[in-house]
Amino acid sequence: MVGSMTPLPLLQKLRVSVSHKNLRIKAKAAVSLSKCVSKMVNEEMEEFGMEKLIEVAADLVNEEMEEFGMEKLIEVAADLVNDRLPEARDAARSIATSVYEAIIKDVEVEEKME
């Protein structure tokens, strides 16, 4: 699923499933959401190269995350951290890590520009 859709529509669809009553559905949605966020960060960085165009890639990643809502991603991760299923907890940690990495890259780009 993560490979067949663009990140933003997929994030919006998965957000609904992350609050599902069925724990297995919730966990699977959390894992997919985590993979989508991670893929969004990694693909943009690979597409534009590492050193020279890091600021362009960071801007694109942050734009997509901001369009979906960084606070929504953080809320989803916070809700899943205490889930009963380990897959959901792992996905929450992965989402939090991806958001953190995107923020750090943005800060590094701003520092380089100054």
Short mmCIF file of C-alpha atoms in Angstrom, two decimals:
data_model
loop_
_atom_site.label_atom_id
_atom_site.label_comp_id
_atom_site.label_asym_id
_atom_site.label_seq_id
_atom_site.Cartn_x
_atom_site.Cartn_y
_atom_site.Cartn_z
CA MET A 1 0.00 0.00 0.00
CA VAL A 2 2.82 2.38 0.88
CA GLY A 3 4.38 1.93 -2.56
CA SER A 4 1.18 2.36 -4.54
CA MET A 5 0.01 5.79 -3.37
CA THR A 6 1.53 9.19 -2.89
CA PRO A 7 2.33 9.95 0.76
CA LEU A 8 -0.17 12.69 1.58
CA PRO A 9 -3.41 10.89 0.54
CA LEU A 10 -2.12 7.70 2.15
CA LEU A 11 -1.40 9.49 5.43
CA GLN A 12 -4.92 10.89 5.45
CA LYS A 13 -6.49 7.46 4.83
CA LEU A 14 -4.33 5.69 7.40
CA ARG A 15 -5.03 8.27 10.10
CA VAL A 16 -8.62 7.05 10.29
CA SER A 17 -7.57 3.41 10.60
CA VAL A 18 -5.12 4.14 13.40
CA SER A 19 -8.04 4.82 15.75
CA HIS A 20 -9.92 1.63 14.79
CA LYS A 21 -11.36 -0.51 17.62
CA ASN A 22 -9.83 -3.72 16.27
CA LEU A 23 -6.28 -3.89 17.62
CA ARG A 24 -4.90 -5.79 14.62
CA ILE A 25 -6.28 -3.24 12.15
CA LYS A 26 -4.92 -0.43 14.31
CA ALA A 27 -1.47 -2.04 14.45
CA LYS A 28 -1.34 -2.70 10.69
CA ALA A 29 -2.40 0.87 9.97
CA ALA A 30 0.24 2.17 12.39
CA VAL A 31 2.96 0.14 10.70
CA SER A 32 1.88 1.39 7.27
CA LEU A 33 1.73 4.97 8.53
CA SER A 34 5.22 4.60 9.96
CA LYS A 35 6.58 3.20 6.69
CA CYS A 36 4.90 6.00 4.75
CA VAL A 37 6.46 8.73 6.91
CA SER A 38 9.86 7.06 6.79
CA LYS A 39 9.63 6.56 3.03
CA MET A 40 8.65 10.19 2.56
CA VAL A 41 11.77 11.35 4.41
CA ASN A 42 14.16 8.87 2.75
CA GLU A 43 12.89 9.22 -0.83
CA GLU A 44 13.13 12.98 -0.84
CA MET A 45 16.69 12.84 0.50
CA GLU A 46 17.81 10.24 -2.07
CA GLU A 47 16.09 11.99 -4.96
CA PHE A 48 17.90 15.26 -4.45
CA GLY A 49 21.33 14.06 -3.34
CA MET A 50 22.95 14.43 0.02
CA GLU A 51 25.13 17.50 0.47
CA LYS A 52 24.28 20.01 -2.24
CA LEU A 53 20.51 19.88 -2.28
CA ILE A 54 19.74 18.82 1.28
CA GLU A 55 17.81 22.03 1.92
CA VAL A 56 15.49 21.42 -1.04
CA ALA A 57 14.73 17.89 0.09
CA ALA A 58 14.18 18.99 3.69
CA ASP A 59 11.79 21.70 2.51
CA LEU A 60 9.78 19.20 0.43
CA VAL A 61 9.56 16.68 3.26
CA ASN A 62 8.55 19.33 5.75
CA GLU A 63 5.99 20.78 3.34
CA GLU A 64 4.29 17.38 2.98
CA MET A 65 4.45 16.72 6.72
CA GLU A 66 3.19 20.22 7.47
CA GLU A 67 0.40 19.86 4.91
CA PHE A 68 -0.76 16.68 6.66
CA GLY A 69 0.01 18.24 10.00
CA MET A 70 3.04 17.61 12.17
CA GLU A 71 0.79 17.80 15.20
CA LYS A 72 -1.45 15.08 13.74
CA LEU A 73 1.55 12.80 13.25
CA ILE A 74 2.71 13.47 16.80
CA GLU A 75 -0.81 12.86 18.15
CA VAL A 76 -1.02 9.54 16.31
CA ALA A 77 2.38 8.49 17.63
CA ALA A 78 1.43 9.53 21.16
CA ASP A 79 -1.80 7.52 20.99
CA LEU A 80 0.02 4.43 19.75
CA VAL A 81 2.94 4.47 22.20
CA ASN A 82 0.80 2.81 24.89
CA ASP A 83 -1.01 0.39 22.57
CA ARG A 84 -1.24 -3.27 23.60
CA LEU A 85 0.32 -4.58 20.40
CA PRO A 86 4.08 -4.32 19.97
CA GLU A 87 3.78 -3.52 16.24
CA ALA A 88 1.77 -0.40 17.04
CA ARG A 89 4.26 0.70 19.71
CA ASP A 90 7.19 0.15 17.32
CA ALA A 91 5.38 2.09 14.60
CA ALA A 92 4.78 4.96 17.04
CA ARG A 93 8.48 5.11 17.85
CA SER A 94 9.35 5.06 14.17
CA ILE A 95 6.89 7.88 13.38
CA ALA A 96 8.32 9.97 16.22
CA THR A 97 11.86 9.32 14.98
CA SER A 98 10.99 10.31 11.41
CA VAL A 99 9.31 13.53 12.54
CA TYR A 100 12.31 14.30 14.75
CA GLU A 101 14.74 13.69 11.88
CA ALA A 102 12.74 15.98 9.59
CA ILE A 103 12.78 18.74 12.20
CA ILE A 104 16.51 18.32 12.83
CA LYS A 105 17.28 18.45 9.10
CA ASP A 106 15.24 21.62 8.81
CA VAL A 107 17.18 23.20 11.70
CA GLU A 108 20.51 22.17 10.15
CA VAL A 109 19.50 23.72 6.83
CA GLU A 110 18.53 26.96 8.54
CA GLU A 111 21.86 27.04 10.39
CA LYS A 112 23.79 26.52 7.13
CA MET A 113 21.90 29.35 5.48
CA GLU A 114 22.79 31.82 8.24
#
